[in-house]
CSV table of C-alpha atoms and ligand atoms in Angstrom, one decimal:
chain,number,residue,atom,x,y,z
Z,275,MET,CA,75.3,76.3,55.4
Z,276,GLY,CA,71.9,75.8,53.6
Z,277,GLY,CA,72.1,72.3,52.0
Z,278,ALA,CA,75.1,71.2,54.1
Z,279,ASN,CA,73.1,68.6,56.0
Z,280,GLY,CA,71.2,67.6,52.9
Z,281,LYS,CA,67.7,68.4,54.2
Z,282,SER,CA,67.4,72.1,53.2
Z,283,GLY,CA,69.2,73.0,56.5
Z,284,LEU,CA,66.1,71.9,58.4
Z,285,ARG,CA,66.8,70.2,61.9
Z,286,VAL,CA,64.5,69.5,64.8
Z,287,TRP,CA,65.5,68.6,68.4
Z,288,ARG,CA,62.4,66.9,70.2
Z,289,ASN,CA,61.9,65.3,73.6
Z,290,ALA,CA,64.1,68.0,75.4
Z,291,ARG,CA,63.6,70.3,78.4
Z,292,LEU,CA,64.3,73.8,77.3
Z,293,ALA,CA,65.7,76.7,79.4
Z,294,THR,CA,65.0,79.4,76.7
Z,295,MET,CA,66.5,82.3,78.9
Z,296,ALA,CA,64.0,84.6,77.1
Z,297,ASP,CA,64.0,88.1,78.4
Z,298,GLY,CA,61.0,88.6,80.8
Z,299,ALA,CA,60.3,84.9,81.1
Z,300,ALA,CA,59.9,83.8,84.7
Z,301,GLY,CA,63.0,81.8,86.1
Z,302,PHE,CA,64.9,80.2,83.2
Z,303,GLY,CA,62.0,80.3,80.6
Z,304,ILE,CA,61.5,76.6,81.1
Z,305,VAL,CA,59.7,74.4,78.6
Z,306,GLU,CA,59.2,70.9,79.7
Z,307,LYS,CA,58.5,68.5,76.8
Z,308,GLY,CA,60.0,71.1,74.5
Z,309,ALA,CA,61.2,71.2,70.9
Z,310,ILE,CA,63.4,73.3,68.8
Z,311,ALA,CA,63.4,73.6,64.9
Z,312,SER,CA,66.1,75.4,63.0
Z,313,ARG,CA,66.2,76.2,59.2
Z,314,ASP,CA,69.4,77.4,57.5
Z,315,GLY,CA,71.0,78.0,61.0
Z,316,LEU,CA,68.2,80.0,62.5
Z,317,ILE,CA,65.6,79.1,65.1
Z,318,VAL,CA,62.2,78.8,63.5
Z,319,TYR,CA,60.4,77.2,66.4
Z,320,ALA,CA,61.3,76.8,70.2
Z,321,GLY,CA,58.3,75.8,72.6
Z,322,PRO,CA,56.2,72.8,73.5
Z,323,ASP,CA,56.9,69.8,71.4
Z,324,ALA,CA,53.0,69.3,71.1
Z,325,ASP,CA,52.5,72.8,69.7
Z,326,MET,CA,55.2,72.7,66.9
Z,327,PRO,CA,53.6,73.5,63.7
Z,328,ALA,CA,53.8,70.5,61.4
Z,329,ALA,CA,55.5,72.6,58.8
Z,330,ALA,CA,58.5,73.3,61.1
Z,331,GLY,CA,59.3,69.5,61.3
Z,332,GLN,CA,58.4,68.4,57.8
Z,333,GLY,CA,61.4,66.7,56.1
Z,334,ALA,CA,63.7,67.7,58.9
Z,335,GLU,CA,66.6,65.8,60.3
Z,336,THR,CA,65.3,64.9,63.7
Z,337,VAL,CA,67.2,64.5,67.0
Z,338,ASP,CA,65.6,62.8,69.9
Z,339,CYS,CA,67.2,64.5,73.0
Z,340,ALA,CA,65.9,61.8,75.5
Z,341,GLY,CA,64.7,64.3,78.0
Z,342,ARG,CA,68.0,66.2,78.1
Z,343,TRP,CA,68.1,69.9,78.8
Z,344,ILE,CA,68.9,72.6,76.1
Z,345,THR,CA,70.1,76.0,76.9
Z,346,PRO,CA,71.4,78.7,74.6
Z,347,GLY,CA,74.9,78.1,73.6
Z,348,LEU,CA,77.2,79.8,76.1
Z,349,ILE,CA,78.8,83.2,75.5
Z,350,ASP,CA,82.1,84.2,77.0
Z,351,CYS,CA,81.8,88.0,76.7
Z,352,HIS,CA,85.2,89.1,78.1
Z,353,THR,CA,88.4,87.2,77.3
Z,354,HIS,CA,92.0,88.1,76.5
Z,355,LEU,CA,92.4,84.6,74.8
Z,356,VAL,CA,95.0,85.6,72.3
Z,357,TYR,CA,98.4,85.8,74.1
Z,358,ALA,CA,101.7,84.0,73.9
Z,359,GLY,CA,103.5,82.0,76.6
Z,360,ASN,CA,102.2,82.4,80.0
Z,361,ARG,CA,102.9,84.0,83.5
Z,362,ALA,CA,103.3,81.0,85.7
Z,363,ASN,CA,106.5,82.6,87.1
Z,364,GLU,CA,104.5,85.6,88.3
Z,365,PHE,CA,102.0,83.3,89.9
Z,366,GLU,CA,105.0,81.9,91.9
Z,367,MET,CA,106.0,85.3,92.8
Z,368,ARG,CA,102.6,86.2,94.1
Z,369,LEU,CA,102.6,82.9,96.1
Z,370,ALA,CA,105.9,84.1,97.8
Z,371,GLY,CA,104.0,87.3,98.8
Z,372,ALA,CA,104.1,89.9,96.0
Z,373,THR,CA,100.8,91.5,95.0
Z,374,TYR,CA,99.5,91.8,91.4
Z,375,GLU,CA,100.3,95.7,91.5
Z,376,GLU,CA,103.8,95.0,92.7
Z,377,VAL,CA,104.5,92.5,90.0
Z,378,ALA,CA,103.2,94.9,87.4
Z,379,ARG,CA,105.2,97.8,88.8
Z,380,ALA,CA,108.3,95.6,88.8
Z,381,GLY,CA,107.9,95.2,85.0
Z,382,GLY,CA,106.1,92.2,85.1
Z,383,GLY,CA,102.4,91.9,84.5
Z,384,ILE,CA,100.8,92.9,81.2
Z,385,VAL,CA,104.2,94.2,79.8
Z,386,SER,CA,105.8,90.8,80.1
Z,387,SER,CA,102.9,89.4,77.9
Z,388,VAL,CA,103.5,92.2,75.5
Z,389,LYS,CA,107.2,91.1,75.0
Z,390,SER,CA,106.0,87.4,74.5
Z,391,LEU,CA,103.3,88.4,72.0
Z,392,ARG,CA,105.6,90.8,69.9
Z,393,ALA,CA,108.0,87.9,69.6
Z,394,VAL,CA,105.7,85.4,67.8
Z,395,SER,CA,104.1,85.4,64.4
Z,396,GLU,CA,100.3,85.6,63.9
Z,397,ASP,CA,100.2,81.9,62.9
Z,398,GLU,CA,102.1,81.0,66.1
Z,399,LEU,CA,99.6,83.2,68.1
Z,400,VAL,CA,96.6,81.4,66.6
Z,401,ALA,CA,98.2,78.0,67.4
Z,402,GLN,CA,98.9,79.0,70.9
Z,403,THR,CA,95.3,80.3,71.4
Z,404,LEU,CA,93.4,77.4,69.8
Z,405,PRO,CA,93.7,74.9,72.8
Z,406,ARG,CA,92.3,77.7,75.0
Z,407,LEU,CA,89.3,78.3,72.6
Z,408,ASP,CA,88.8,74.5,72.4
Z,409,ALA,CA,88.6,74.2,76.2
Z,410,LEU,CA,85.8,76.9,76.2
Z,411,MET,CA,83.9,75.3,73.3
Z,412,ALA,CA,84.1,71.9,74.9
Z,413,GLU,CA,81.7,73.3,77.7
Z,414,GLY,CA,79.3,74.6,75.1
Z,415,VAL,CA,80.6,78.0,74.2
Z,416,THR,CA,79.2,79.1,70.8
Z,417,THR,CA,80.2,82.8,71.0
Z,418,VAL,CA,83.5,84.3,72.5
Z,419,GLU,CA,84.7,87.9,72.7
Z,420,VAL,CA,88.5,88.2,72.2
Z,421,LYS,CA,90.4,91.5,73.2
Z,422,SER,CA,93.8,92.5,72.0
Z,423,GLY,CA,95.8,94.5,74.4
Z,424,TYR,CA,99.1,92.7,74.5
Z,425,GLY,CA,100.4,94.3,71.3
Z,426,LEU,CA,100.5,97.9,72.3
Z,427,ASP,CA,101.6,99.2,69.0
Z,428,ALA,CA,99.7,99.4,65.6
Z,429,ASP,CA,101.2,96.4,64.1
Z,430,ASN,CA,101.0,94.0,67.1
Z,431,GLU,CA,97.6,95.2,68.0
Z,432,LYS,CA,96.4,94.4,64.4
Z,433,LYS,CA,98.2,91.2,64.6
Z,434,SER,CA,96.3,90.2,67.7
Z,435,LEU,CA,93.0,91.2,66.3
Z,436,ARG,CA,93.7,89.3,63.0
Z,437,ALA,CA,94.7,86.2,65.0
Z,438,ALA,CA,91.4,86.7,66.9
Z,439,ARG,CA,89.3,86.8,63.8
Z,440,ARG,CA,91.0,83.8,62.4
Z,441,LEU,CA,89.9,81.7,65.4
Z,442,GLY,CA,86.3,82.1,63.9
Z,443,ASP,CA,87.6,80.5,60.6
Z,444,GLU,CA,89.4,77.7,62.3
Z,445,ARG,CA,86.5,76.6,64.5
Z,446,SER,CA,82.7,76.7,64.6
Z,447,VAL,CA,82.3,79.6,67.0
Z,448,THR,CA,81.2,83.2,66.6
Z,449,VAL,CA,84.1,85.5,67.5
Z,450,ARG,CA,83.7,89.1,68.4
Z,451,THR,CA,86.9,91.2,68.6
Z,452,THR,CA,87.6,94.2,70.9
Z,453,CYS,CA,90.6,96.6,70.5
Z,454,LEU,CA,92.1,97.1,73.9
Z,455,ALA,CA,95.1,99.1,72.9
Z,456,ALA,CA,94.7,101.3,75.9
Z,457,HIS,CA,95.6,98.4,78.3
Z,458,ALA,CA,99.0,99.3,79.7
Z,459,LEU,CA,101.9,101.4,78.8
Z,460,PRO,CA,104.5,99.7,76.6
Z,461,PRO,CA,108.2,100.0,77.4
Z,462,GLU,CA,109.0,102.3,74.4
Z,463,ALA,CA,106.4,105.0,75.8
Z,464,LYS,CA,109.0,105.6,78.4
Z,465,GLY,CA,106.4,106.5,81.0
Z,466,ASP,CA,104.5,109.1,78.9
Z,467,LYS,CA,100.9,108.1,79.1
Z,468,ASP,CA,99.5,111.0,77.4
Z,469,ALA,CA,101.6,110.5,74.3
Z,470,PHE,CA,100.7,106.8,74.3
Z,471,ILE,CA,97.0,107.8,74.4
Z,472,ASP,CA,97.6,110.1,71.4
Z,473,LEU,CA,99.1,107.1,69.6
Z,474,VAL,CA,96.0,104.8,70.4
Z,475,ALA,CA,93.5,107.4,69.4
Z,476,GLY,CA,95.4,109.0,66.5
Z,477,THR,CA,97.0,106.0,65.0
Z,478,ILE,CA,96.1,102.6,66.3
Z,479,LEU,CA,92.3,102.9,66.5
Z,480,PRO,CA,92.0,104.5,63.0
Z,481,GLN,CA,94.0,101.7,61.4
Z,482,VAL,CA,92.2,99.0,63.3
Z,483,ALA,CA,88.9,100.6,62.2
Z,484,ALA,CA,90.0,101.0,58.6
Z,485,GLU,CA,90.9,97.3,58.4
Z,486,LYS,CA,87.6,96.5,60.1
Z,487,LEU,CA,89.5,94.4,62.8
Z,488,ALA,CA,87.5,95.4,65.9
Z,489,ASP,CA,83.9,95.2,66.8
Z,490,ALA,CA,84.3,97.3,69.9
Z,491,VAL,CA,86.9,99.4,71.8
Z,492,ASP,CA,87.9,98.7,75.5
Z,493,GLY,CA,90.3,100.3,77.9
Z,494,PHE,CA,91.8,99.8,81.3
Z,495,CYS,CA,90.9,102.7,83.6
Z,496,GLU,CA,93.1,102.1,86.7
Z,497,GLY,CA,96.0,103.7,88.7
Z,498,ILE,CA,98.4,101.2,87.1
Z,499,ALA,CA,96.9,102.1,83.6
Z,500,PHE,CA,94.9,105.1,82.3
Z,501,SER,CA,93.0,107.9,84.0
Z,502,PRO,CA,89.3,108.6,83.2
Z,503,GLU,CA,90.4,111.7,81.2
Z,504,GLN,CA,92.8,109.6,79.2
Z,505,MET,CA,90.1,107.0,78.6
Z,506,ALA,CA,87.6,109.7,77.5
Z,507,LEU,CA,89.9,110.6,74.7
Z,508,VAL,CA,90.1,107.0,73.5
Z,509,PHE,CA,86.3,106.7,73.7
Z,510,ASP,CA,85.8,110.0,71.7
Z,511,LYS,CA,87.8,108.6,68.9
Z,512,ALA,CA,85.8,105.3,69.2
Z,513,LYS,CA,82.6,106.9,68.9
Z,514,ALA,CA,83.9,109.1,66.0
Z,515,LEU,CA,84.9,105.8,64.3
Z,516,GLY,CA,81.5,104.3,64.9
Z,517,LEU,CA,82.8,101.6,67.4
Z,518,PRO,CA,80.8,100.8,70.6
Z,519,VAL,CA,82.8,101.0,73.8
Z,520,LYS,CA,83.4,98.8,77.0
Z,521,LEU,CA,85.6,99.4,80.0
Z,522,HIS,CA,87.8,97.6,82.4
Z,523,ALA,CA,86.4,99.8,85.4
Z,524,ASP,CA,87.0,100.0,89.2
Z,525,GLN,CA,88.8,96.7,89.4
Z,526,LEU,CA,91.5,97.7,91.8
Z,527,SER,CA,90.3,101.1,93.1
Z,528,ASN,CA,87.4,103.4,92.4
Z,529,LEU,CA,88.3,105.9,89.7
Z,530,HIS,CA,84.5,106.1,88.8
Z,531,GLY,CA,85.1,104.1,85.7
Z,532,ALA,CA,81.5,102.7,85.7
Z,533,VAL,CA,80.3,106.4,85.6
Z,534,LEU,CA,82.6,107.2,82.6
Z,535,ALA,CA,81.5,104.1,80.9
Z,536,ALA,CA,77.8,104.9,81.3
Z,537,ARG,CA,78.4,108.5,80.1
Z,538,TYR,CA,79.7,107.0,76.7
Z,539,GLY,CA,76.8,104.5,76.7
Z,540,ALA,CA,79.1,101.6,76.9
Z,541,LEU,CA,77.8,98.1,76.1
Z,542,SER,CA,79.4,96.9,79.3
Z,543,ALA,CA,81.6,97.9,82.2
Z,544,ASP,CA,83.6,95.2,83.5
Z,545,HIS,CA,85.2,93.9,86.9
Z,546,LEU,CA,83.5,96.7,89.1
Z,547,GLU,CA,84.7,95.4,92.4
Z,548,TYR,CA,85.2,99.0,93.8
Z,549,THR,CA,82.1,100.4,92.0
Z,550,ASP,CA,79.7,102.5,94.3
Z,551,GLU,CA,76.1,103.5,94.1
Z,552,GLU,CA,76.6,106.4,91.8
Z,553,GLY,CA,78.3,104.1,89.4
Z,554,ALA,CA,75.5,101.5,89.6
Z,555,GLU,CA,72.8,104.2,89.1
Z,556,ALA,CA,74.5,105.6,86.0
Z,557,MET,CA,75.0,102.2,84.4
Z,558,ALA,CA,71.2,101.4,84.9
Z,559,LYS,CA,70.3,104.6,83.2
Z,560,ALA,CA,72.6,104.0,80.3
Z,561,GLY,CA,71.7,100.4,80.0
Z,562,THR,CA,75.4,99.4,80.4
Z,563,VAL,CA,75.8,95.7,81.4
Z,564,ALA,CA,77.8,94.9,84.5
Z,565,THR,CA,80.2,92.1,83.6
Z,566,ILE,CA,81.2,90.1,86.6
Z,567,LEU,CA,84.6,88.5,86.5
Z,568,PRO,CA,85.1,86.2,89.5
Z,569,GLY,CA,88.1,84.4,88.0
Z,570,ALA,CA,90.3,87.5,88.3
Z,571,TYR,CA,88.9,88.3,91.9
Z,572,TYR,CA,89.7,84.7,93.0
Z,573,PHE,CA,93.1,84.5,91.3
Z,574,ILE,CA,94.5,87.8,92.6
Z,575,ARG,CA,92.9,87.2,95.9
Z,576,GLU,CA,90.9,90.3,95.9
Z,577,THR,CA,88.7,90.9,98.9
Z,578,LYS,CA,86.4,93.5,97.7
Z,579,LYS,CA,83.4,91.9,96.0
Z,580,PRO,CA,81.5,93.6,93.2
Z,581,PRO,CA,78.3,95.3,94.5
Z,582,VAL,CA,75.9,92.7,93.2
Z,583,ASP,CA,73.1,93.9,95.6
Z,584,LEU,CA,73.5,97.4,94.2
Z,585,PHE,CA,73.3,96.2,90.6
Z,586,ARG,CA,70.2,94.2,91.5
Z,587,ARG,CA,68.5,97.1,93.2
Z,588,HIS,CA,69.1,99.5,90.4
Z,589,GLY,CA,68.2,97.0,87.8
Z,590,VAL,CA,71.6,96.9,86.2
Z,591,LYS,CA,71.9,93.5,84.0
Z,592,MET,CA,74.7,91.3,85.0
Z,593,ALA,CA,77.0,89.2,82.6
Z,594,VAL,CA,79.4,86.6,83.8
Z,595,ALA,CA,82.7,85.9,82.0
Z,596,THR,CA,86.0,84.2,82.4
Z,597,ASP,CA,88.3,87.2,81.9
Z,598,SER,CA,90.6,84.4,80.5
Z,599,ASN,CA,94.1,86.1,80.5
Z,600,PRO,CA,97.7,85.0,81.5
Z,601,GLY,CA,98.0,87.3,84.4
Z,602,THR,CA,94.8,87.6,86.5
Z,603,SER,CA,92.5,84.8,85.3
Z,604,PRO,CA,94.1,81.9,83.6
Z,605,LEU,CA,90.7,80.3,83.3
Z,606,THR,CA,89.1,78.6,80.4
Z,607,SER,CA,85.9,77.1,82.0
Z,608,LEU,CA,82.6,79.2,81.9
Z,609,LEU,CA,81.0,76.4,84.0
Z,610,LEU,CA,83.6,77.0,86.8
Z,611,THR,CA,83.1,80.7,86.5
Z,612,MET,CA,79.4,80.4,87.1
Z,613,ASN,CA,80.2,78.4,90.2
Z,614,MET,CA,82.6,81.2,91.4
Z,615,ALA,CA,80.1,83.9,90.6
Z,616,ALA,CA,77.5,82.0,92.8
Z,617,THR,CA,79.9,80.9,95.6
Z,618,LEU,CA,82.0,84.1,95.8
Z,619,PHE,CA,79.4,86.7,95.0
Z,620,GLY,CA,76.1,85.2,95.9
Z,621,MET,CA,74.7,85.3,92.5
Z,622,THR,CA,71.7,82.9,91.9
Z,623,VAL,CA,71.7,80.1,89.6
Z,624,ASP,CA,69.3,82.2,87.2
Z,625,GLU,CA,71.6,85.2,87.3
Z,626,CYS,CA,74.6,83.0,86.6
Z,627,LEU,CA,73.0,81.1,83.6
Z,628,ALA,CA,71.5,84.5,82.2
Z,629,GLY,CA,74.9,85.8,82.8
Z,630,VAL,CA,76.7,83.6,80.4
Z,631,THR,CA,73.8,83.5,77.8
Z,632,ARG,CA,71.4,86.5,77.5
Z,633,GLU,CA,73.3,89.0,79.4
Z,634,ALA,CA,76.5,88.1,77.7
Z,635,SER,CA,74.9,88.5,74.4
Z,636,ARG,CA,73.6,92.0,75.5
Z,637,ALA,CA,77.1,92.9,76.6
Z,638,LEU,CA,78.3,92.3,73.1
Z,639,GLY,CA,75.4,94.0,71.4
Z,640,LEU,CA,74.3,90.6,70.0
Z,641,LEU,CA,70.9,90.2,71.6
Z,642,ASP,CA,69.0,90.2,68.5
Z,643,SER,CA,71.0,87.3,67.0
Z,644,THR,CA,72.0,85.1,69.9
Z,645,GLY,CA,71.6,84.5,73.6
Z,646,THR,CA,68.3,82.9,74.0
Z,647,LEU,CA,66.2,80.2,72.5
Z,648,GLU,CA,63.9,82.3,70.5
Z,649,VAL,CA,62.5,82.4,66.9
Z,650,GLY,CA,64.8,84.3,64.6
Z,651,LYS,CA,68.0,84.0,66.5
Z,652,SER,CA,70.9,81.7,65.5
Z,653,ALA,CA,70.5,78.1,66.4
Z,654,ASP,CA,73.3,78.2,68.9
Z,655,LEU,CA,72.5,75.3,71.5
Z,656,ALA,CA,74.2,73.5,74.3
Z,657,ILE,CA,72.6,70.2,75.1
Z,658,TRP,CA,73.2,68.9,78.6
Z,659,ASP,CA,73.2,65.7,80.5
Z,660,ILE,CA,71.6,67.1,83.7
Z,661,GLU,CA,68.5,66.8,85.7
Z,662,ARG,CA,68.1,70.5,86.5
Z,663,PRO,CA,69.8,73.8,85.4
Z,664,ALA,CA,71.4,74.3,88.8
Z,665,GLU,CA,73.8,71.5,88.1
Z,666,LEU,CA,75.6,73.6,85.6
Z,667,VAL,CA,76.5,76.0,88.3
Z,668,TYR,CA,76.9,73.6,91.3
Z,669,ARG,CA,79.6,71.3,90.0
Z,670,MET,CA,83.3,72.1,90.0
Z,671,GLY,CA,85.5,70.6,87.2
Z,672,PHE,CA,82.8,68.4,85.7
Z,673,ASN,CA,81.5,68.7,82.0
Z,674,PRO,CA,78.0,67.4,81.5
Z,675,LEU,CA,77.9,68.7,77.9
Z,676,HIS,CA,76.2,66.2,75.7
Z,677,ALA,CA,76.3,68.2,72.3
Z,678,ARG,CA,77.0,71.7,71.0
Z,679,ILE,CA,75.3,73.2,68.1
Z,680,TRP,CA,76.4,76.4,66.3
Z,681,ARG,CA,74.2,77.9,63.7
Z,682,GLY,CA,72.1,74.7,63.5
Z,683,GLN,CA,75.0,72.3,63.0
U,35,NIG,O1,91.2,91.8,82.8
U,35,NIG,N1,92.7,94.4,84.1
U,35,NIG,C1,93.4,94.4,83.1
U,35,NIG,N2,93.4,93.4,82.2
U,35,NIG,C2,93.4,92.1,82.6
U,35,NIG,C3,94.7,91.4,83.2
U,35,NIG,C4,95.7,91.4,82.2
U,35,NIG,C5,97.0,90.8,82.5
U,35,NIG,O2,97.4,90.8,83.7
U,35,NIG,O3,97.6,90.2,81.7
U,35,NIG,C6,92.2,91.7,83.5
U,35,NIG,O4,92.3,91.3,84.6
U,36,FE,FE1,90.0,91.7,81.3
């Protein structure tokens, strides 16, 4: 990266308004008349233009931002981006009256995406995924988490994770991968959930870890998926392999998944529509981030909202993500996702913006390296043609991105 731009990797953005999103800073951490300097892809200055040390700007390639806003590059911390085909047919079934659970129990749902994914090559999977990644990046996404979970055997889970890793070679974006083998029961398991959990913990996770294909382990704790006891076995193995955990928790019912996630010191618990106060308390104590996923709530016409007020009251940090997947959230816009979090759940503009930057970074365990505009972090920036940050949350289906910078480029 160093000499790539010919000026010892030194770049400066001036005449900008910054929303640094720094932890503890009031509001958005606003700096009017701000500047950012980066060297070799890292932020070496972020603050008032007038205070920038001369050394930071010396010999740098300088960009005049003409008063535009700069935020941290956006982070989508929960996606199932790697899949094959789509499930528009199930969407039509649901429009005719079937529920998501009914579709799943009738052999549709996740299992139909498993059939599609197993039928394609890794190359084909990458090719089908890139347009979705491009849509996210077009709105300023610089880091994306990608889960497996449509393979459900060792070879196909690894194929999915390899495809996910390759996205990061194909595009200028940071990809974090999560093994979600405990997502659903594949047809060959013939209804034996315990035996499948044995396969996940005994075979799939060790192979995935040995090949360093995953940065974290996730599971789906739900009546139509796995019990808290079964998830605990998966988490025990993840811990033994040195991998942090996350959980799809309390999405359709309260199985106390939030409590389970907290007990394992999970980076995040996600969905959380049915989480109660005990769950919120446990998450606060454990520092587990609540990942709010309004796309799935909207798309399956859920009516129970995640307890945002409880999370606020207990000081649980909230991330916001697309949950981009073929079944419950065919959504590839983090801007629209913020609008949904605000409109459907009453999250503030500040909470929404923090949810797709600082808190999303925290939910991935990346807060030391990205998610805010602070010295020492990756120069991942989104530059916007807006007058105030609220515009990023307020609009629906409009993209005011002016430029996207990943690692200083
Ligand atoms: O996050 N909840 C489980 N997993 C996905 C849905 C996956 C699917 O239906 O394909 C979710 O909503
Ligand atoms: Fe999900």
